[in-house]
Coordinates of C-alpha atoms in Angstrom, one line a residue:
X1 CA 19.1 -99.4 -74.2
X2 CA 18.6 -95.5 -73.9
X3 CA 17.3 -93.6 -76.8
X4 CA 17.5 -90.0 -77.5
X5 CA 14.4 -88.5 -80.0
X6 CA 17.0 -88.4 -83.1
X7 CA 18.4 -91.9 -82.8
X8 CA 16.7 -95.2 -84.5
X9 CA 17.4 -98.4 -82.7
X10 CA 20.3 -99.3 -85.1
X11 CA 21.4 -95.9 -85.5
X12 CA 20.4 -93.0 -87.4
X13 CA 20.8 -93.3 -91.3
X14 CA 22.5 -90.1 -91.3
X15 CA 24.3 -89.7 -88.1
X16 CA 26.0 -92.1 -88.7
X17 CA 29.7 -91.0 -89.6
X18 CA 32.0 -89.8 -86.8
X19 CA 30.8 -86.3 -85.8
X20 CA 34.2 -85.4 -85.4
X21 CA 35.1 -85.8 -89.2
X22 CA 32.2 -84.4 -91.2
X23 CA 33.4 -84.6 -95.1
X24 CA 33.7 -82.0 -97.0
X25 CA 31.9 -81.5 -100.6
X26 CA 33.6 -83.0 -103.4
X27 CA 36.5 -84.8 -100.8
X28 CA 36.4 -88.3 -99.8
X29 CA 35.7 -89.1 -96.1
X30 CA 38.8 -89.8 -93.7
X31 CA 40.6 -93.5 -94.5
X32 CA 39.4 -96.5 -91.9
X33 CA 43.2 -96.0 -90.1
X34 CA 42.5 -92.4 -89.4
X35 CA 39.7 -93.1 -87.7
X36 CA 40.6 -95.5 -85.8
X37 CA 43.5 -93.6 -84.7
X38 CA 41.7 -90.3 -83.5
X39 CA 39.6 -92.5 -81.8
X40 CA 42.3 -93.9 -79.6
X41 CA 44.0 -89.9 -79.4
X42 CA 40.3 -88.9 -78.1
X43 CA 41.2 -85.5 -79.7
X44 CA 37.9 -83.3 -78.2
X45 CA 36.5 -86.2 -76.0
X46 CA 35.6 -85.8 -72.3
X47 CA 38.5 -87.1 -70.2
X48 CA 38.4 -90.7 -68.6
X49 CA 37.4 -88.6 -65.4
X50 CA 34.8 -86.9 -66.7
X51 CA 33.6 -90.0 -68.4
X52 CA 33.6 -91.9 -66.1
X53 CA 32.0 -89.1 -63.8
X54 CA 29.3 -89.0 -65.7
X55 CA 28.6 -93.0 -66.6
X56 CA 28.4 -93.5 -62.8
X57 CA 27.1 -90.3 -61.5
X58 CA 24.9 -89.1 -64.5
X59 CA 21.3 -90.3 -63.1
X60 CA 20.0 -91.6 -59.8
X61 CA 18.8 -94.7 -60.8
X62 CA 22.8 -95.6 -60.6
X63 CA 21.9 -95.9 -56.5
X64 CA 21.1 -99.3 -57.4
X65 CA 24.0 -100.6 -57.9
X66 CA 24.3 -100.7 -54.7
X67 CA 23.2 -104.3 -55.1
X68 CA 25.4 -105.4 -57.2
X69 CA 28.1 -106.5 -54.4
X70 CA 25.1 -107.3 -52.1
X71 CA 24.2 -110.2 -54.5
X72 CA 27.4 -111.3 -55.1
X73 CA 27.5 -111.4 -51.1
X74 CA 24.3 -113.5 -50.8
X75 CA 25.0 -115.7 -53.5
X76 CA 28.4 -116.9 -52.0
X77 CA 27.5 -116.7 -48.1
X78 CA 24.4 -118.5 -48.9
X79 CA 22.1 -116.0 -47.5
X80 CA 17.9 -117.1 -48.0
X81 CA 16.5 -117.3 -51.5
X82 CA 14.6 -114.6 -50.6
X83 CA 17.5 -111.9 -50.6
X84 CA 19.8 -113.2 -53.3
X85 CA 16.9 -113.4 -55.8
X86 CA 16.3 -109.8 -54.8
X87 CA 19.4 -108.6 -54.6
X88 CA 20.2 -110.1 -58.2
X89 CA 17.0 -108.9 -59.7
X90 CA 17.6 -105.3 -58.6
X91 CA 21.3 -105.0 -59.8
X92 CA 20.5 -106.1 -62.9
X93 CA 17.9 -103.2 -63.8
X94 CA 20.7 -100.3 -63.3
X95 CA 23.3 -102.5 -65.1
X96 CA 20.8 -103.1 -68.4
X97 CA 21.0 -99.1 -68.2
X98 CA 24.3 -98.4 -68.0
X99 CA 25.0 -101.2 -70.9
X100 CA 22.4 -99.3 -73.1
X101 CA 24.6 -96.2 -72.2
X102 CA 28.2 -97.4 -72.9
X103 CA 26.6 -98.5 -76.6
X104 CA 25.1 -95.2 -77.0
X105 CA 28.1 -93.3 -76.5
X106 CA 29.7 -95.8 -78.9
X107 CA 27.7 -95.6 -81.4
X108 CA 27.4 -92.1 -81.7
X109 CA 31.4 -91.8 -82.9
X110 CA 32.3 -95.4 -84.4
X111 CA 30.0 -94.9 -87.7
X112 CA 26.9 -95.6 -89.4
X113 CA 27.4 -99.3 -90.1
X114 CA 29.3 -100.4 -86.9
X115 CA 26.9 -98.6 -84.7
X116 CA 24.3 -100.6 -86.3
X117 CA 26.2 -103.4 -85.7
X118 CA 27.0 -102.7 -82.5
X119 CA 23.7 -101.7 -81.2
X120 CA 22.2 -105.2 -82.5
X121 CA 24.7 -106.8 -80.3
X122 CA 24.5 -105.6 -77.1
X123 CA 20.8 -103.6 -77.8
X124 CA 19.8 -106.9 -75.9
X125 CA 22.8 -107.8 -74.1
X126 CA 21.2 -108.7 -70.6
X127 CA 18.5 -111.2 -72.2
X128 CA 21.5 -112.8 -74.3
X129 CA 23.9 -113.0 -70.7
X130 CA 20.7 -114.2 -68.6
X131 CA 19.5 -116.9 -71.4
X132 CA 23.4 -118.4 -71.7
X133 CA 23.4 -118.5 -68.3
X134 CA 20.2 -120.1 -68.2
X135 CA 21.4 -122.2 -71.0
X136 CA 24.5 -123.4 -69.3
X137 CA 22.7 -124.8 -66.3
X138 CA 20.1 -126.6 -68.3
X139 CA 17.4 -124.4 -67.2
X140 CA 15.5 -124.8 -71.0
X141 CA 12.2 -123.8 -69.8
X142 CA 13.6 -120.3 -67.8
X143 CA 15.4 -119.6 -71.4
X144 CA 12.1 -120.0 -73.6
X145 CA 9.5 -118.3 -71.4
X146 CA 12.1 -115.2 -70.5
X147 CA 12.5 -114.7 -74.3
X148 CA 8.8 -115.2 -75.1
X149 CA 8.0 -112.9 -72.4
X150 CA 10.8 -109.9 -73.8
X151 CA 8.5 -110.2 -76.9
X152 CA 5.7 -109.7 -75.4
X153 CA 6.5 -106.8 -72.6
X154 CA 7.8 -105.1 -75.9
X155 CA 4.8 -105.4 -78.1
X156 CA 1.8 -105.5 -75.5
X157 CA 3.1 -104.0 -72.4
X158 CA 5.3 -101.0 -73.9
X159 CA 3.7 -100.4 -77.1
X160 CA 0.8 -100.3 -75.2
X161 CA 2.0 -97.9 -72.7
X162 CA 3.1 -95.9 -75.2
X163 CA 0.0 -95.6 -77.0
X164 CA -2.0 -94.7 -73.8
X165 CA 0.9 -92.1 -72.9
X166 CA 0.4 -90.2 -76.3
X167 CA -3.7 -90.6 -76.3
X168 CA -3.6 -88.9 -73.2
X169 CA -1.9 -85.8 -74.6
X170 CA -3.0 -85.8 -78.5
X171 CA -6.6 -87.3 -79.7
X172 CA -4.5 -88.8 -82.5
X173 CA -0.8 -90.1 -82.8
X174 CA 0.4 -90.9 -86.6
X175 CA 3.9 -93.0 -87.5
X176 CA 5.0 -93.7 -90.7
X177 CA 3.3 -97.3 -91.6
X178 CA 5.5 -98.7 -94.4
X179 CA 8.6 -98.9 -92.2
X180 CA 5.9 -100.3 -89.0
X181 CA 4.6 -102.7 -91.5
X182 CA 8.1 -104.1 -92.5
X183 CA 9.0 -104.8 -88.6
X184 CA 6.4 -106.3 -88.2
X185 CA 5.7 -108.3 -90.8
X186 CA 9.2 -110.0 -90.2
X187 CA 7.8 -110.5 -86.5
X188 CA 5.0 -112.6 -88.5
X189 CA 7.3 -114.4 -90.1
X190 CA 9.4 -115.2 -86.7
X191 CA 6.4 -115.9 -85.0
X192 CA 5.8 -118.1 -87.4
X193 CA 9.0 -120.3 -87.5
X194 CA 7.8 -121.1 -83.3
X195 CA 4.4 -122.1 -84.4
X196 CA 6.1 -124.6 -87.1
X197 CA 8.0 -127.0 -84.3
X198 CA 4.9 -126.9 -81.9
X199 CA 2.9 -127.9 -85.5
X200 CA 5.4 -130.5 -85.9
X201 CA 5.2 -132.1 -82.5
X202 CA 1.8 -132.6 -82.8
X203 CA 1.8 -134.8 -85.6
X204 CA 4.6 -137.6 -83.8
X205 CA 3.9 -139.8 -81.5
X206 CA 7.5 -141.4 -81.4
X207 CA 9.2 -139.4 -78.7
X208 CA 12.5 -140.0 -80.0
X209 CA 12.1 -139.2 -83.7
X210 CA 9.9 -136.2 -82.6
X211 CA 13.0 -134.9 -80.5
X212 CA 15.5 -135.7 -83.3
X213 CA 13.3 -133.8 -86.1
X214 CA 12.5 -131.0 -83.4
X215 CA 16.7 -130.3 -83.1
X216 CA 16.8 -130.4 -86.9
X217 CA 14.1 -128.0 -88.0
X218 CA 15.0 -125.9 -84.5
X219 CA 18.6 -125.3 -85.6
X220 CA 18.2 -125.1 -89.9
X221 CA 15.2 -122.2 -89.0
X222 CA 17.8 -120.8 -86.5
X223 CA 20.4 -120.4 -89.2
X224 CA 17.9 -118.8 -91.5
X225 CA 16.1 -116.4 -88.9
X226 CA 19.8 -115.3 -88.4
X227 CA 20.2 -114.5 -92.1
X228 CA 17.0 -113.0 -92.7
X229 CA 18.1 -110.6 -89.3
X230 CA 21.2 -109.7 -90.9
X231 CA 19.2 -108.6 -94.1
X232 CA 16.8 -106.6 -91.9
X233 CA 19.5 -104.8 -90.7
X234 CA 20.5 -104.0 -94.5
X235 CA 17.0 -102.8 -95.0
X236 CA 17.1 -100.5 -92.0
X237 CA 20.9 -99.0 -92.1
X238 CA 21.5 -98.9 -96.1
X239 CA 18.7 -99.7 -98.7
X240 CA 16.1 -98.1 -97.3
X241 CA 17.3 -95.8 -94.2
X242 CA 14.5 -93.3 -95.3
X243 CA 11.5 -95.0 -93.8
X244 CA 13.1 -94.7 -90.4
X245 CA 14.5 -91.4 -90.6
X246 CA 12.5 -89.9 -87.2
X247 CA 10.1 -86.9 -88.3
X248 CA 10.7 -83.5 -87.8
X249 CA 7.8 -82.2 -85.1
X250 CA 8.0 -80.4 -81.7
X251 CA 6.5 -81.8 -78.9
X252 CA 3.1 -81.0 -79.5
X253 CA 3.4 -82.9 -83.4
X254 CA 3.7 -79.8 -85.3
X255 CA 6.3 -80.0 -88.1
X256 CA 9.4 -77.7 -87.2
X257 CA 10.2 -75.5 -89.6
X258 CA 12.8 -76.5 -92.8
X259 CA 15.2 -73.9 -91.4
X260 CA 15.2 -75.3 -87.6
X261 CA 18.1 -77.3 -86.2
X262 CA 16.2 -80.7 -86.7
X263 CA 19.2 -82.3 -86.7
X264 CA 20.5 -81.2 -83.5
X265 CA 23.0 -83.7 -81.7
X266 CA 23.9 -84.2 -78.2
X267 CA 27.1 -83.3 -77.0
X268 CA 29.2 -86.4 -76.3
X269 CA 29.4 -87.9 -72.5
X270 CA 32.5 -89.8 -72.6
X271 CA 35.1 -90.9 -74.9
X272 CA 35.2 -94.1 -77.4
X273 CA 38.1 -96.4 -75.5
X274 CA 36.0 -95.3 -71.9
X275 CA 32.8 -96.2 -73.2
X276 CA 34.4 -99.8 -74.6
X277 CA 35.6 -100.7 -71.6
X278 CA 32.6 -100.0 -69.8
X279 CA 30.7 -101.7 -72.3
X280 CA 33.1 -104.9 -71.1
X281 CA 33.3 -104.6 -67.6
X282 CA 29.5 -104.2 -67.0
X283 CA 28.6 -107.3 -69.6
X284 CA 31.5 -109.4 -67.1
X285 CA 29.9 -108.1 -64.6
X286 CA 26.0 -108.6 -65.5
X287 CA 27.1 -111.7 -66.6
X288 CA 27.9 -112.6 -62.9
X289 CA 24.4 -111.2 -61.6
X290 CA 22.8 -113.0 -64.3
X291 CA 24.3 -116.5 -62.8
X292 CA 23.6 -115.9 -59.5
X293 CA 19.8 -115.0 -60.3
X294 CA 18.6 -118.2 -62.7
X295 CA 20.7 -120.0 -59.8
X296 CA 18.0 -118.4 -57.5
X297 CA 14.9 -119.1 -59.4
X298 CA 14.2 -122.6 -58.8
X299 CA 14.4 -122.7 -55.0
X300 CA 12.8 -119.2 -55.1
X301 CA 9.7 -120.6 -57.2
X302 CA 9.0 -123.7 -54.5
X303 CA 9.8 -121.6 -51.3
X304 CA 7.4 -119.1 -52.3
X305 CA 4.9 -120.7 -54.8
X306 CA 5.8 -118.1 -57.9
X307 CA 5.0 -120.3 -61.0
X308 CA 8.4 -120.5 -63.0
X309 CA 7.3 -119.4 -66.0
X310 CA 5.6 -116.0 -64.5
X311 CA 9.2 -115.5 -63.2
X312 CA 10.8 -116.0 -66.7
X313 CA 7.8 -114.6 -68.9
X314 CA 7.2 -111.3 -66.6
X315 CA 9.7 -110.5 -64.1
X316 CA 13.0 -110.8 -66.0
X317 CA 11.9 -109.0 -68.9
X318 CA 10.7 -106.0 -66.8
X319 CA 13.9 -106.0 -65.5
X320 CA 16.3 -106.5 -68.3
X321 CA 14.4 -103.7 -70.4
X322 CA 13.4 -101.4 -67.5
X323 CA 15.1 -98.6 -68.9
X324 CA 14.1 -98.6 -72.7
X325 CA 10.7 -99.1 -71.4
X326 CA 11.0 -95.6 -70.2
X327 CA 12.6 -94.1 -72.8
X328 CA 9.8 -95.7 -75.6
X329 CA 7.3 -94.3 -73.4
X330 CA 9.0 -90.5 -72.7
X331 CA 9.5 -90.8 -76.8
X332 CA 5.8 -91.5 -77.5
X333 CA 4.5 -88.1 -75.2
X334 CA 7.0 -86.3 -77.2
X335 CA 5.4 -87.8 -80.6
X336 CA 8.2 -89.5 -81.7
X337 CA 5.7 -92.4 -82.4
X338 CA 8.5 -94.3 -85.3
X339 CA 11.3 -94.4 -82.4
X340 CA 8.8 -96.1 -80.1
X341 CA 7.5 -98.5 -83.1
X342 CA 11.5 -98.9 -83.2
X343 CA 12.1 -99.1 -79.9
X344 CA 9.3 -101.6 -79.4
X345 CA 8.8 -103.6 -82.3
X346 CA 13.1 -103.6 -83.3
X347 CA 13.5 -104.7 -80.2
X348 CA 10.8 -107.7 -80.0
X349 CA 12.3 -108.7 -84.0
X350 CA 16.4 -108.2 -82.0
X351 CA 14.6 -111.2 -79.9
X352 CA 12.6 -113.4 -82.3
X353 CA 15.0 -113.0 -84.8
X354 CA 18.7 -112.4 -83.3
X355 CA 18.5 -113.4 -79.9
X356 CA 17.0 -117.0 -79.7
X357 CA 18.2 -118.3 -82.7
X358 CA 21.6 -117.2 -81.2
X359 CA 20.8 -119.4 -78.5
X360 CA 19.6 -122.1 -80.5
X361 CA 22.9 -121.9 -82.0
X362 CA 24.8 -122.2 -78.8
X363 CA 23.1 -124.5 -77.2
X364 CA 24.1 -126.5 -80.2
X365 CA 28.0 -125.8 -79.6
X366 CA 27.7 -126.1 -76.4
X367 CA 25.8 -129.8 -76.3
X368 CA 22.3 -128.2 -74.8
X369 CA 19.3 -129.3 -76.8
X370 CA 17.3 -126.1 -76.9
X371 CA 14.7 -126.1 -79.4
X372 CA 12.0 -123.6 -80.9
X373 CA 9.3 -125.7 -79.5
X374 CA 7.2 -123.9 -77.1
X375 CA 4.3 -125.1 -75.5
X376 CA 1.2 -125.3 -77.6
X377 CA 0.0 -122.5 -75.2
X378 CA 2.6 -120.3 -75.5
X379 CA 3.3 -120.5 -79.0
X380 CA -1.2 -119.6 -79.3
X381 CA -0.3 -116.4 -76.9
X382 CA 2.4 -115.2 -79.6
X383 CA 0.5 -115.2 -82.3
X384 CA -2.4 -113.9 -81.3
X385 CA -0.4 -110.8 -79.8
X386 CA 1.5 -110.5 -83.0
X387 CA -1.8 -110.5 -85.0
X388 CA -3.3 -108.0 -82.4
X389 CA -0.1 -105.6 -83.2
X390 CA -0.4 -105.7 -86.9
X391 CA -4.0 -105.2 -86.7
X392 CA -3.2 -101.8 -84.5
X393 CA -0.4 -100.5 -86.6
X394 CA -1.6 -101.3 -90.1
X395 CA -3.2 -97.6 -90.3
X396 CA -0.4 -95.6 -89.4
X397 CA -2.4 -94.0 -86.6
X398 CA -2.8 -94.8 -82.8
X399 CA -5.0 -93.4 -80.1
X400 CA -5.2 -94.4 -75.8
X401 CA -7.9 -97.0 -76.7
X402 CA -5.3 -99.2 -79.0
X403 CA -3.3 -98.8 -75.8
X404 CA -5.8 -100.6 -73.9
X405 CA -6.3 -103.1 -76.0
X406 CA -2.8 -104.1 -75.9
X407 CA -2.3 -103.6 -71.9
X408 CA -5.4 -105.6 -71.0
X409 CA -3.9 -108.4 -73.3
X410 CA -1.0 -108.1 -71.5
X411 CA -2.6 -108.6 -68.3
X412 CA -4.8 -111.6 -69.5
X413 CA -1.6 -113.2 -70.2
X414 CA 0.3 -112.5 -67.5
X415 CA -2.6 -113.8 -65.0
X416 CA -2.7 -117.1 -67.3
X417 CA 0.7 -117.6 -66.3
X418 CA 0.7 -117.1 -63.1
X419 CA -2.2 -119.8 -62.3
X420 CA -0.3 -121.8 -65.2

């Protein structure tokens, strides 16, 4: 989802109350009721015109939406694979950007806590719409390898980017390497909980009890990955805000002086109730594109010979993250270098930690045996990409060669999977 330069992943630990009721010293802040209610009076919000104005009409990527009815047309005329995989590919990309807008606009009025909460939600709302969807027609495979590959575009692909973007304009690029080392250190640890089941199925020979166990260990680790998530976003929001508190520097790294509106923040877009129901209508609506692509991918992969899992483990996550890609990127040449380790890292842990397990879960409900059991090859390519990013980040500093690294890994793996 979009990021500005003063805004952490799960919102920013002191932006966090409604700007339009700053407490005073020595009063207590506004009840929960009153809140809520000048939230519905929109007392000093843009109108739903001008909200709605903007949402729609506020950047030119929006021309792609253009698609949007074109792949609902494709999908239920029957046109060839070719166009509504197409046509369902590109109106996603401007709907995972207007999703990540609707939450930002949220955020920024509904508190510190619920815009945390509400940013882990929907801060990976199209992988969560494309894997149920996924889920729902039994496409297991399409599920694993797009969520394996939304890791890996974050921590290889844009992390690397970003690295090369700020070596290009700075020798040196430094982040604060406690908070880095706490991300990632709970990507180790979910990293590990997907080499466990592949460890597991090694040692069985018995199909059946292997499948049995697999379901068992799958769902208990997803219950616990979802508890240690909520924790992490504890950590992040409450306990220890400070380490991801964005650093005060201008565009060329120097520190801004004490007396310099650091704090600056930008001037609401639209109002709460217009940005809530955008947020729904463009999930309903995503939701549809979603269905009508992973209905596209299997006749798409045979027409056209594009190995299934280079569809799930490249091209969907390039498309569902498209526009916090840039915005990780545009953050690192302005040496913002803890929102990109945010951006990147937060949103490869909103994945391993929030987002599969959630599946897990559902496909449980729902009677779909999804497990955390990737193949041995997969599960080796995560973990040596993990271990490459905590090796790269461990010092606090980056440069364009660490970039490198990280891109040419990226592109290793993504040729392995496309002669997979």
């Amino acid at each position: 989802m979009p990021h500005n330069d003063r805004s952490p992943l799960l919102g920013h630990p002191e932006n966090g109350r409604s700007q339009t009721y700053s407490t005073v010293e020595g009063l207590p802040p506004p009840s929960l009721s009153t809140r809520v209610s000048a939230i519905f009076k929109a007392e000093g919000e843009p109108t739903w015109f001008q909200s709605y104005k903007w949402f729609l009409f506020g950047s030119y990527f929006n021309v792609l939406l253009v698609f949007v009815p074109l792949s609902a047309f494709a999908h239920y005329l029957h046109w060839d694979v070719a166009f509504r995989f197409s046509f369902s590919f590109l109106a996603i990309m401007p709907l995972a950007k207007l999703l990540g807008d609707s939450t930002e606009q949220m955020s920024a009025r509904l508190g510190q806590t619920l815009a945390g909460l509400l940013n882990a939600s929907f801060g990976n709302a199209v992988e969560i719409i494309v894997g149920v969807a996924a889920l729902l027609q039994d496409e297991l495979r399409i599920v694993q390898t797009s969520m394996l590959g939304s890791i890996l575009s974050n921590i290889l692909l844009v992390l690397g980017c970003s690295f090369l973007a700020a070596g290009l304009k700075r020798q040196e690029s430094v982040f604060q390497v406690t908070a880095a080392q706490a991300s990632s250190s709970l990507m180790t640890l979910a990293c590990i909980t997907l080499v466990i089941p592949a460890a597991y199925s090694s040692t069985l020979e018995d199909t059946h009890s292997n499948e049995h166990g697999l379901l068992i260990i799958s769902r208990g680790t997803a219950l616990v990955l979802l508890f240690i998530y909520c924790a992490y976003i504890y950590f992040q929001l409450k306990s220890h805000a400070f380490l991801y508190q964005p650093r005060d520097t201008d565009d060329d790294g120097n520190p801004l002086p004490e007396d310099s509106e650091a704090e600056e923040h930008e001037e609401a877009q639209m109002s709460v109730i217009a940005a809530g129901v955008s947020l729904l209508a463009v999930t309903v609506v995503t939701s549809f594109c979603a269905d009508y692509l992973v209905s596209s991918i299997e006749e798409f992969a045979e027409r056209y010979h594009v190995p299934k899992p280079f569809i799930g483990l490249i091209l969907l996550p390039i498309v569902a993250n498209a526009a916090e890609h840039v915005t990780a990127v545009w953050m690192a040449m302005k040496n913002q270098m803890e929102l990109t380790i945010t951006i990147c890292v937060g949103s490869s842990i909103q994945i391993a930690a929030f987002v599969v397990p959630l599946l897990v879960v559902v496909g449980w409900i729902s009677g779909h045996e999804l497990t955390l059991f990737f193949a041995n090859f997969e599960t080796i390519i995560l973990f040596v990409s993990v271990v490459l990013v905590n090796t790269l980040i461990q010092d606090g500093k980056s440069n364009y060669m660490e970039g490198l690294m990280l891109l040419g890994l990226y592109f290793v793996v993504s040729l392995a999977f496309w002669v997979a």
